[in-house]
Short mmCIF file of C-alpha atoms in Angstrom, two decimals:
data_model
loop_
_atom_site.label_atom_id
_atom_site.label_comp_id
_atom_site.label_asym_id
_atom_site.label_seq_id
_atom_site.Cartn_x
_atom_site.Cartn_y
_atom_site.Cartn_z
CA MET A 1 5.35 -43.45 -57.78
CA ARG A 2 4.57 -44.23 -54.16
CA LYS A 3 8.24 -43.96 -53.40
CA LYS A 4 8.55 -40.64 -54.95
CA ILE A 5 5.61 -39.26 -53.10
CA GLN A 6 7.24 -40.75 -49.64
CA ALA A 7 10.49 -39.24 -50.48
CA PHE A 8 8.74 -35.77 -51.09
CA LEU A 9 6.67 -35.78 -47.91
CA ILE A 10 9.85 -37.00 -46.07
CA ALA A 11 11.88 -34.01 -47.67
CA CYS A 12 8.86 -31.42 -46.81
CA MET A 13 9.01 -32.84 -43.14
CA CYS A 14 12.64 -32.20 -42.81
CA ILE A 15 12.39 -28.62 -44.25
CA LEU A 16 9.61 -27.92 -41.79
CA CYS A 17 11.65 -29.38 -38.74
CA CYS A 18 14.69 -27.27 -39.70
CA GLN A 19 12.59 -24.21 -39.83
CA MET A 20 10.97 -24.91 -36.65
CA ALA A 21 14.29 -25.61 -35.08
CA GLY A 22 15.71 -22.25 -36.50
CA ALA A 23 12.63 -20.24 -35.35
CA GLN A 24 13.09 -21.94 -31.78
CA ASP A 25 16.96 -21.23 -31.84
CA LYS A 26 16.40 -17.54 -33.09
CA LYS A 27 15.96 -15.36 -29.79
CA PRO A 28 14.17 -11.96 -30.09
CA SER A 29 16.89 -9.21 -30.47
CA VAL A 30 17.21 -6.23 -27.81
CA ASP A 31 17.40 -4.19 -31.04
CA SER A 32 13.77 -5.42 -31.95
CA ILE A 33 12.27 -4.49 -28.56
CA ILE A 34 13.58 -1.15 -27.81
CA ASP A 35 10.92 1.55 -28.05
CA ILE A 36 12.31 5.05 -27.68
CA PRO A 37 9.33 7.29 -26.42
CA SER A 38 8.52 10.29 -28.72
CA SER A 39 8.68 12.47 -25.57
CA TYR A 40 12.54 11.78 -25.57
CA PHE A 41 12.74 13.95 -28.80
CA SER A 42 10.00 16.66 -27.41
CA LYS A 43 11.95 17.03 -24.09
CA ILE A 44 15.37 17.32 -25.93
CA GLU A 45 14.07 19.97 -28.47
CA SER A 46 12.24 22.07 -26.04
CA LYS A 47 15.22 22.01 -23.30
CA TYR A 48 18.04 22.89 -26.16
CA ASP A 49 15.88 25.41 -27.97
CA GLY A 50 15.27 27.36 -24.70
CA LEU A 51 18.97 27.02 -23.80
CA GLU A 52 20.06 28.24 -26.94
CA ASP A 53 17.77 31.41 -26.77
CA ARG A 54 19.20 31.99 -23.31
CA VAL A 55 22.56 31.82 -24.59
CA THR A 56 21.96 34.07 -27.57
CA LYS A 57 20.26 36.75 -25.36
CA GLN A 58 22.71 36.83 -22.61
CA THR A 59 25.79 36.97 -24.88
CA GLU A 60 23.87 40.19 -26.76
CA LYS A 61 23.46 41.75 -23.20
CA TYR A 62 26.92 41.24 -22.13
CA LEU A 63 28.16 42.57 -25.45
CA HIS A 64 25.91 45.62 -25.31
CA ARG A 65 27.30 46.28 -21.55
CA LEU A 66 30.92 45.81 -22.49
CA PHE A 67 30.24 48.23 -25.62
CA ASN A 68 28.72 50.79 -23.19
CA ARG A 69 31.68 50.20 -20.72
CA GLU A 70 34.13 51.13 -23.72
CA LYS A 71 32.21 54.22 -24.73
CA ARG A 72 32.31 55.71 -21.32
CA LEU A 73 35.99 54.66 -20.94
CA GLN A 74 36.56 56.46 -24.30
CA ARG A 75 35.01 59.72 -23.12
CA LYS A 76 37.08 59.86 -19.97
CA LEU A 77 40.20 58.85 -21.74
CA ALA A 78 39.69 61.47 -24.35
CA LYS A 79 39.94 64.26 -21.79
CA ILE A 80 43.55 63.49 -20.97
CA ASP A 81 44.82 61.95 -24.67
CA SER A 82 42.19 62.34 -27.26
CA THR A 83 44.56 60.90 -29.89
CA GLY A 84 45.34 57.91 -28.03
CA ALA A 85 41.40 57.27 -27.11
CA LYS A 86 40.43 57.47 -30.77
CA GLN A 87 43.17 55.11 -31.88
CA LEU A 88 42.31 52.50 -29.11
CA PHE A 89 38.37 52.66 -29.57
CA ALA A 90 38.45 53.10 -33.34
CA ASN A 91 36.60 50.29 -34.43
CA SER A 92 35.38 48.81 -31.47
CA GLU A 93 31.53 49.60 -32.34
CA LYS A 94 31.81 47.73 -35.70
CA GLN A 95 33.34 44.75 -34.10
CA TYR A 96 30.74 44.62 -31.39
CA LYS A 97 27.95 45.06 -33.98
CA GLN A 98 29.39 41.97 -35.98
CA LEU A 99 29.45 39.90 -33.02
CA ILE A 100 25.95 40.65 -32.04
CA ASP A 101 24.51 40.22 -35.51
CA LYS A 102 26.42 36.74 -35.96
CA MET A 103 24.98 35.65 -32.48
CA LYS A 104 21.47 36.39 -33.61
CA SER A 105 21.81 34.60 -36.90
CA THR A 106 21.00 30.87 -37.02
CA GLY A 107 22.34 29.79 -40.33
CA ASP A 108 26.00 30.84 -39.81
CA LYS A 109 28.56 28.01 -38.50
CA ALA A 110 31.33 28.65 -36.33
CA SER A 111 34.51 26.92 -36.78
CA GLY A 112 36.56 25.30 -33.93
CA THR A 113 35.25 23.51 -30.83
CA SER A 114 32.67 24.50 -28.13
CA GLY A 115 35.28 24.72 -25.23
CA ALA A 116 34.95 22.59 -22.66
CA TYR A 117 33.92 19.04 -23.22
CA ILE A 118 30.15 18.68 -22.30
CA PRO A 119 29.33 14.77 -21.65
CA MET A 120 25.78 15.02 -21.74
CA LEU A 121 25.79 17.13 -24.82
CA ASP A 122 27.83 14.59 -26.51
CA SER A 123 25.54 11.51 -25.31
CA VAL A 124 22.47 13.24 -26.51
CA LYS A 125 23.82 14.29 -29.80
CA THR A 126 25.30 10.85 -30.52
CA SER A 127 22.21 9.11 -29.64
CA LEU A 128 20.28 11.36 -32.32
CA ALA A 129 22.85 10.88 -34.85
CA PHE A 130 22.48 6.92 -34.27
CA LEU A 131 18.88 6.86 -34.34
CA ASP A 132 18.93 9.02 -37.55
CA GLN A 133 21.24 6.58 -39.16
CA ASN A 134 19.37 3.51 -37.97
CA SER A 135 15.85 4.34 -38.24
CA SER A 136 14.53 0.80 -38.02
CA PHE A 137 14.81 1.35 -34.24
CA LEU A 138 12.02 3.81 -34.25
CA SER A 139 8.42 4.08 -35.51
CA GLN A 140 8.16 4.87 -39.18
CA SER A 141 5.19 7.38 -38.58
CA LYS A 142 6.17 10.60 -40.05
CA GLU A 143 5.56 12.39 -36.71
CA THR A 144 8.30 10.57 -34.77
CA GLN A 145 10.81 10.99 -37.71
CA GLU A 146 10.06 14.82 -37.83
CA LYS A 147 10.53 15.03 -34.00
CA LEU A 148 14.11 13.16 -34.47
CA LYS A 149 15.07 15.51 -37.33
CA GLY A 150 13.85 18.72 -35.14
CA SER A 151 15.63 17.66 -31.95
CA LEU A 152 18.80 16.97 -33.85
CA SER A 153 18.78 20.33 -35.40
CA LYS A 154 18.06 21.89 -32.19
CA VAL A 155 21.37 20.19 -30.70
CA ASN A 156 23.56 21.09 -33.46
CA GLN A 157 22.30 24.71 -33.26
CA LEU A 158 23.09 24.84 -29.65
CA GLN A 159 26.46 23.45 -30.26
CA ASP A 160 26.84 26.18 -32.79
CA LYS A 161 26.17 28.72 -30.45
CA PHE A 162 28.61 27.58 -27.99
CA GLN A 163 31.15 27.58 -30.48
CA GLN A 164 30.32 31.20 -31.40
CA THR A 165 30.56 32.20 -27.70
CA GLU A 166 34.21 30.79 -27.74
CA GLN A 167 34.80 33.46 -30.44
CA VAL A 168 33.16 36.33 -28.54
CA LYS A 169 35.24 35.12 -25.23
CA ALA A 170 38.46 35.33 -27.30
CA PHE A 171 37.52 38.77 -28.75
CA ILE A 172 36.53 40.15 -25.11
CA GLN A 173 40.02 38.64 -23.84
CA GLN A 174 41.67 40.41 -26.54
CA ARG A 175 40.08 43.67 -25.98
CA LYS A 176 40.68 43.46 -22.28
CA GLN A 177 44.22 42.95 -23.05
CA GLN A 178 44.50 45.70 -25.56
CA ILE A 179 42.89 48.06 -23.02
CA LYS A 180 45.09 47.08 -20.29
CA GLU A 181 48.24 47.60 -22.27
CA SER A 182 46.96 51.27 -23.48
CA LEU A 183 46.16 52.21 -20.01
CA SER A 184 49.36 51.06 -18.45
CA LYS A 185 51.47 53.80 -20.53
CA TYR A 186 49.74 56.47 -18.54
CA SER A 187 50.72 57.21 -15.26
CA ASN A 188 48.36 58.67 -12.55
CA LEU A 189 45.34 57.84 -14.13
CA PRO A 190 42.01 59.41 -12.88
CA LYS A 191 40.02 57.17 -10.64
CA GLY A 192 37.10 57.26 -12.93
CA ILE A 193 38.99 55.57 -15.82
CA THR A 194 40.57 52.73 -13.45
CA ASN A 195 36.91 52.10 -11.93
CA GLU A 196 35.37 51.93 -15.42
CA PHE A 197 38.06 49.44 -16.64
CA ASP A 198 37.60 47.38 -13.41
CA GLY A 199 33.71 47.24 -14.36
CA TYR A 200 34.90 46.12 -17.68
CA LYS A 201 36.82 43.25 -16.28
CA LYS A 202 33.76 42.30 -14.06
CA GLU A 203 31.45 42.13 -16.84
CA ALA A 204 33.85 40.00 -18.95
CA TYR A 205 34.30 37.57 -15.80
CA TYR A 206 30.42 37.16 -15.34
CA TYR A 207 29.85 36.63 -18.89
CA GLN A 208 32.38 33.58 -18.80
CA ALA A 209 30.66 32.56 -15.40
CA GLN A 210 27.12 32.66 -17.00
CA LEU A 211 28.37 30.42 -19.90
CA LYS A 212 29.50 27.97 -17.53
CA GLU A 213 26.41 28.04 -15.61
CA TYR A 214 24.50 26.87 -19.00
CA LYS A 215 27.05 24.11 -19.71
CA GLU A 216 26.26 22.86 -16.21
CA ILE A 217 22.72 22.84 -16.81
CA LEU A 218 23.28 20.50 -19.84
CA ASN A 219 25.17 18.36 -17.57
CA GLU A 220 22.07 17.82 -15.38
CA PRO A 221 19.67 15.70 -17.66
CA ASP A 222 15.77 15.50 -17.24
CA ARG A 223 14.37 12.30 -16.34
CA MET A 224 12.89 11.64 -19.56
CA ILE A 225 16.34 12.33 -21.28
CA GLN A 226 18.09 9.76 -18.73
CA LYS A 227 15.24 7.17 -19.72
CA GLY A 228 15.90 7.39 -23.33
CA LEU A 229 19.62 7.21 -23.02
CA SER A 230 19.27 4.17 -20.63
CA LEU A 231 17.26 2.24 -23.37
CA LEU A 232 19.86 3.03 -25.86
CA ASN A 233 22.56 1.88 -23.72
CA LYS A 234 21.05 -1.62 -23.81
CA LEU A 235 21.80 -1.91 -27.63
CA PRO A 236 25.04 -3.14 -28.55
CA ALA A 237 24.85 -1.39 -31.81
CA PHE A 238 24.47 2.02 -29.76
CA THR A 239 27.63 1.31 -27.69
CA GLN A 240 29.77 0.50 -30.60
CA PHE A 241 28.48 3.59 -32.41
CA MET A 242 29.29 5.72 -29.31
CA LYS A 243 33.07 4.33 -29.45
CA GLN A 244 33.41 5.33 -32.93
CA HIS A 245 31.34 8.76 -33.45
CA SER A 246 31.01 10.44 -30.30
CA GLU A 247 33.14 13.67 -29.66
CA LEU A 248 35.10 11.89 -26.73
CA ALA A 249 36.11 9.02 -29.17
CA SER A 250 37.27 11.79 -31.82
CA LEU A 251 39.52 13.39 -28.80
CA PHE A 252 40.93 10.21 -27.75
CA ARG A 253 41.06 8.07 -30.82
CA LEU A 254 41.60 4.08 -29.90
CA PRO A 255 43.09 1.73 -32.13
CA ASP A 256 40.87 -0.64 -34.29
CA ASN A 257 42.29 -3.65 -32.38
CA TYR A 258 42.06 -2.21 -28.81
CA GLY A 259 41.53 -4.71 -26.23
CA SER A 260 42.70 -7.57 -28.39
CA PRO A 261 45.64 -9.73 -27.39
CA GLN A 262 47.54 -8.33 -30.26
CA SER A 263 47.19 -4.96 -29.07
CA LEU A 264 48.84 -5.78 -25.68
CA ALA A 265 51.87 -7.30 -27.18
CA GLY A 266 55.13 -5.67 -25.51
CA LEU A 267 53.31 -3.90 -22.94
CA GLN A 268 54.05 -4.56 -19.07
CA THR A 269 51.95 -6.43 -17.05
CA ARG A 270 50.60 -5.36 -13.62
CA ALA A 271 52.85 -7.92 -11.82
CA GLN A 272 55.79 -6.64 -13.73
CA VAL A 273 55.12 -3.02 -12.64
CA GLN A 274 54.27 -4.00 -9.10
CA GLN A 275 57.61 -5.98 -9.03
CA GLN A 276 59.50 -2.81 -10.46
CA ILE A 277 58.13 -0.64 -7.50
CA GLN A 278 58.96 -3.19 -4.91
CA ASN A 279 62.48 -3.33 -6.14
CA GLN A 280 62.92 0.44 -6.05
CA LEU A 281 61.43 0.71 -2.49
CA ALA A 282 63.88 -2.09 -1.47
CA SER A 283 66.71 0.05 -2.55
CA GLY A 284 65.57 2.95 -0.59
CA GLY A 285 65.90 1.35 2.70
CA PRO A 286 63.66 -0.14 5.46
CA ASN A 287 61.36 3.23 5.98
CA ALA A 288 61.19 3.74 2.08
CA GLN A 289 57.61 2.62 1.74
CA GLN A 290 56.47 4.74 4.87
CA TYR A 291 58.05 7.80 3.33
CA LEU A 292 56.52 7.18 -0.03
CA GLN A 293 53.00 7.01 1.73
CA GLN A 294 53.67 9.96 3.45
CA ASN A 295 54.43 11.97 0.41
CA LEU A 296 51.37 10.64 -1.33
CA GLN A 297 49.11 11.63 1.45
CA ALA A 298 50.80 15.25 1.25
CA ALA A 299 50.59 15.50 -2.33
CA GLN A 300 46.75 14.33 -2.19
CA SER A 301 46.08 16.97 0.36
CA GLN A 302 47.72 19.85 -1.59
CA LEU A 303 45.58 18.65 -4.60
CA ASN A 304 42.29 18.64 -2.69
CA THR A 305 43.34 22.23 -1.54
CA LEU A 306 44.00 23.50 -5.07
CA LYS A 307 40.64 21.87 -6.33
CA ASP A 308 38.91 23.79 -3.52
CA LYS A 309 40.32 27.10 -4.51
CA LEU A 310 39.55 26.37 -8.23
CA ASN A 311 35.85 25.64 -7.60
CA LYS A 312 35.42 28.83 -5.52
CA LEU A 313 36.96 30.71 -8.39
CA GLY A 314 34.38 29.32 -10.76
CA GLY A 315 36.58 27.05 -12.58
CA SER A 316 35.32 23.67 -12.06
CA GLY A 317 33.53 23.36 -15.31
CA GLY A 318 35.96 24.65 -17.80
CA GLY A 319 39.78 25.53 -17.96
CA ASP A 320 39.41 28.94 -19.56
CA MET A 321 38.16 30.80 -16.59
CA ASP A 322 39.77 34.09 -15.62
CA MET A 323 41.09 34.31 -12.05
CA PRO A 324 39.14 37.39 -10.78
CA ASP A 325 40.86 40.24 -8.93
CA PHE A 326 37.52 40.86 -6.86
CA LYS A 327 35.08 38.71 -5.03
CA PRO A 328 32.47 37.58 -7.50
CA ASN A 329 28.80 37.35 -6.71
CA ASN A 330 27.69 33.80 -7.70
CA GLN A 331 24.22 34.81 -7.69
CA ARG A 332 24.38 37.02 -10.85
CA THR A 333 24.69 34.16 -13.19
CA LYS A 334 21.33 32.60 -11.88
CA THR A 335 18.02 33.09 -12.88
CA PHE A 336 15.26 35.11 -11.09
CA TRP A 337 13.60 31.94 -9.83
CA GLN A 338 16.98 30.26 -9.12
CA ARG A 339 17.72 33.10 -6.86
CA LEU A 340 14.38 32.58 -4.77
CA GLU A 341 14.49 30.87 -1.24
CA TYR A 342 11.15 29.59 0.20
CA GLY A 343 10.71 29.10 3.86
CA THR A 344 8.33 28.84 6.77
CA ASN A 345 8.76 29.63 10.49
CA PHE A 346 6.66 29.53 13.67
CA GLN A 347 6.67 31.13 16.92
CA THR A 348 4.63 30.68 20.06
CA ALA A 349 3.85 32.89 23.06
CA LYS A 350 3.09 31.36 26.48
CA ASN A 351 1.24 31.96 29.69
CA ASN A 352 2.39 29.53 32.69
CA PHE A 353 4.36 27.29 30.04
CA PHE A 354 1.14 26.53 28.25
CA PRO A 355 1.30 28.31 24.54
CA THR A 356 -1.59 30.53 24.24
CA THR A 357 -0.98 31.76 20.37
CA THR A 358 1.21 30.43 17.70
CA ASP A 359 2.39 32.38 14.61
CA PHE A 360 2.78 30.35 11.57
CA GLY A 361 4.66 32.23 8.74
CA LEU A 362 5.26 31.67 5.03
CA SER A 363 8.22 33.66 3.38
CA VAL A 364 9.87 34.09 -0.11
CA GLY A 365 13.44 35.58 -0.15
CA TYR A 366 15.53 36.91 -3.07
CA LYS A 367 19.43 36.28 -2.65
CA ILE A 368 20.96 39.49 -3.58
CA THR A 369 24.48 38.28 -3.20
CA ASP A 370 25.81 34.93 -1.74
CA LYS A 371 25.81 36.58 1.88
CA SER A 372 22.63 38.63 1.51
CA THR A 373 18.78 37.91 1.38
CA VAL A 374 15.82 40.08 1.20
CA GLY A 375 12.48 38.81 1.35
CA ILE A 376 8.78 39.33 2.15
CA GLY A 377 6.27 37.07 3.97
CA ALA A 378 2.85 36.65 5.74
CA SER A 379 1.61 34.80 8.94
CA TYR A 380 -1.52 33.91 10.75
CA LYS A 381 -1.81 33.88 14.36
CA MET A 382 -3.69 31.07 16.04
CA GLY A 383 -4.94 31.02 19.50
CA TRP A 384 -4.93 27.77 21.79
CA GLY A 385 -7.04 28.95 24.69
CA GLN A 386 -6.39 29.95 28.12
CA ASP A 387 -4.62 26.95 29.74
CA ILE A 388 -4.57 23.21 29.46
CA LYS A 389 -8.10 23.05 30.88
CA HIS A 390 -9.70 25.46 28.52
CA ILE A 391 -8.22 24.70 25.12
CA ALA A 392 -10.03 26.17 22.16
CA ILE A 393 -8.63 27.00 18.80
CA THR A 394 -9.31 30.66 17.73
CA HIS A 395 -8.45 33.14 15.04
CA GLN A 396 -6.14 35.76 16.71
CA GLY A 397 -4.98 37.79 13.37
CA ILE A 398 -2.65 38.00 10.65
CA GLY A 399 0.47 39.77 9.60
CA LEU A 400 2.50 40.90 6.75
CA ARG A 401 6.35 40.78 7.11
CA SER A 402 9.84 42.01 5.39
CA TYR A 403 13.19 40.93 6.50
CA LEU A 404 16.78 41.05 5.60
CA ASP A 405 19.56 38.77 6.30
CA ILE A 406 23.35 39.26 6.08
CA LYS A 407 25.80 36.77 6.86
CA LEU A 408 28.25 37.40 9.60
CA LYS A 409 30.63 34.58 10.06
CA GLY A 410 30.11 30.56 9.23
CA SER A 411 26.18 29.79 9.69
CA PHE A 412 25.44 33.18 11.79
CA PHE A 413 23.29 35.77 10.14
CA ALA A 414 22.39 39.35 11.28
CA SER A 415 18.53 39.70 10.76
CA GLY A 416 16.34 42.63 10.85
CA GLY A 417 12.81 42.97 9.70
CA PHE A 418 9.70 45.26 9.81
CA GLU A 419 6.15 43.75 10.30
CA TYR A 420 2.58 44.87 10.27
CA ASN A 421 0.39 42.75 12.55
CA TYR A 422 -3.40 42.73 12.55
CA GLN A 423 -4.93 41.68 15.65
CA PRO A 424 -8.35 42.85 16.95
CA ILE A 425 -8.59 44.67 20.17
CA ASN A 426 -11.42 44.11 22.81
CA ASP A 427 -12.77 47.07 24.46
CA SER A 428 -12.22 45.27 27.90
CA LEU A 429 -8.52 45.55 27.14
CA LEU A 430 -8.62 49.28 27.15
CA THR A 431 -8.85 51.04 30.57
CA THR A 432 -9.33 54.46 31.08
CA SER A 433 -5.90 55.11 32.64
CA SER A 434 -4.26 53.48 29.49
CA ALA A 435 -6.34 55.30 27.04
CA ARG A 436 -6.08 58.69 28.48
CA GLY A 437 -4.19 61.19 26.43
CA TRP A 438 -3.84 58.75 23.67
CA GLU A 439 -5.95 58.16 20.66
CA ALA A 440 -7.49 54.64 20.37
CA PRO A 441 -4.88 52.17 19.18
CA SER A 442 -5.23 50.85 15.62
CA SER A 443 -5.90 47.10 14.94
CA TRP A 444 -2.49 46.93 12.79
CA ARG A 445 0.44 47.05 14.86
CA GLN A 446 4.10 47.69 13.88
CA SER A 447 7.13 45.68 14.71
CA GLY A 448 10.74 46.69 14.34
CA LEU A 449 13.06 43.50 14.53
CA ILE A 450 16.57 43.00 14.97
CA GLY A 451 18.59 40.13 15.85
CA VAL A 452 20.76 37.15 15.18
CA SER A 453 20.04 33.92 12.98
CA LYS A 454 21.75 30.46 12.92
CA ILE A 455 21.31 27.98 10.15
CA VAL A 456 21.71 24.29 10.93
CA SER A 457 21.99 22.17 7.81
CA ILE A 458 19.73 19.19 7.21
CA LYS A 459 20.21 16.26 4.84
CA SER A 460 16.52 16.35 3.64
CA LYS A 461 14.84 16.20 0.32
CA PHE A 462 12.43 19.15 1.29
CA PHE A 463 13.82 20.99 4.38
CA LYS A 464 17.37 21.69 3.26
CA LYS A 465 18.32 24.27 6.30
CA THR A 466 16.82 24.94 9.93
CA LYS A 467 16.78 28.51 10.82
CA LEU A 468 16.85 29.69 14.43
CA GLN A 469 16.24 33.20 15.20
CA LEU A 470 16.43 35.42 18.19
CA MET A 471 14.63 38.78 17.66
CA TRP A 472 14.21 41.89 19.69
CA ASP A 473 11.16 43.92 18.77
CA PHE A 474 12.06 47.57 19.70
CA LEU A 475 8.77 48.79 18.81
CA SER A 476 7.05 46.57 21.09
CA TYR A 477 7.11 49.27 23.96
CA GLN A 478 4.87 51.61 21.87
CA GLN A 479 1.92 48.88 21.58
CA VAL A 480 -1.25 48.94 23.50
CA PRO A 481 -1.66 46.50 24.75
CA ARG A 482 2.37 45.77 25.06
CA THR A 483 3.54 42.52 23.52
CA GLN A 484 6.67 40.56 24.32
CA PRO A 485 9.86 42.25 23.24
CA VAL A 486 11.86 39.20 22.56
CA LYS A 487 10.63 36.56 19.85
CA PHE A 488 12.17 33.13 19.15
CA ARG A 489 11.41 31.52 15.96
CA VAL A 490 12.24 28.32 14.34
CA GLY A 491 12.13 28.26 10.44
CA TYR A 492 12.86 25.85 7.63
CA ASN A 493 14.10 26.70 4.23
CA PHE A 494 13.53 24.62 1.07
#
């Protein structure tokens, strides 16, 4: 009996030791400590929902504009060929209405792809699909699961909208080609018809540029989205899921044994390729290698030139952009807030090399085109005293400003503006001779400015550009007391 008890105790101790050893050997898995914040899903849902709404509204707006262009074109073409105009624009209203209704609907799914590959959209969608299939990595609370479902739904809806925009672009391209072919049959078309068709082509181009702008927004993730993706990238299961189920993986499907020694059988090694290149160069003579390097450098230079031209034409984000036959305004595709430019500037008035007053100004400008900006601002005039021995900070007035900058060449701009400056006038400044024949001057003085500005780029987080201005106040000669006609201002835009 005693031997059985001892054997039983020994067995229990062995089992306990094995369990303890297993517990020590079992390290905490990365998968079990990953905690995806709930704000990750909230940020995705809000951003993609807002972008989907903008894509829908902008597509509807451009379709209405294009249809109105077609109606005006039909009226003008009917004056010279009523039958041809009726045939060309017979079903256009119905087709535009169908596209608008389809963009407004949320349940319809478009067939095909979303056009250009969007890396961040692919990463976000794949991450949500992974978490949806592996819910053990998330909190099992009802709120978290609902946020996951909601964010995944918004991503899918946005992708469907981009697929619908591909159909809209294809329709616009088809209509543009049909109108072009029909108008080419006529000789000596009135200028009003050609101008209307040019306007149609401009609207079609700006619609494509607007969609490109939205896709670039998707490739600029927020900090919270970046944080969530970085946490998921630590999971080996997620990286494997990306390789198998992402959109990029479906475009470039790799074999199952990719990277294994079996998949490399029969392929040339790097050493073999280098040896073959050396043999080819040796057969070309002593200067073959130098000649090859020169050709490679020339080819690289030509490629860079073509890339720059393509970027200027707006084709960096997709391969389906039409080359416009006009100079596009890149500001048209930006929102109102994106076209605003904030700045500050100051100028001083000196007396014997001592600054007696300093004007501090704030401004906000609206970029009309890539080369012109109009804006408004305000200023505050501070006094420093009479000289270095009598320093006294005083209030000297305020001002209201408006300005216009037009690019001349390079970093030089033609600048102009109109200002109202309030500066209290002391009675001691008015003499009998100066006031004779004139009414008492108002405290608000007008300034008309014209001059040249120079932009100096600065690599700074806040102040992107330094603005140097040399201005002439052509209304200064009418002011009493007279102010300095030449003004030099230093400003910073951010």
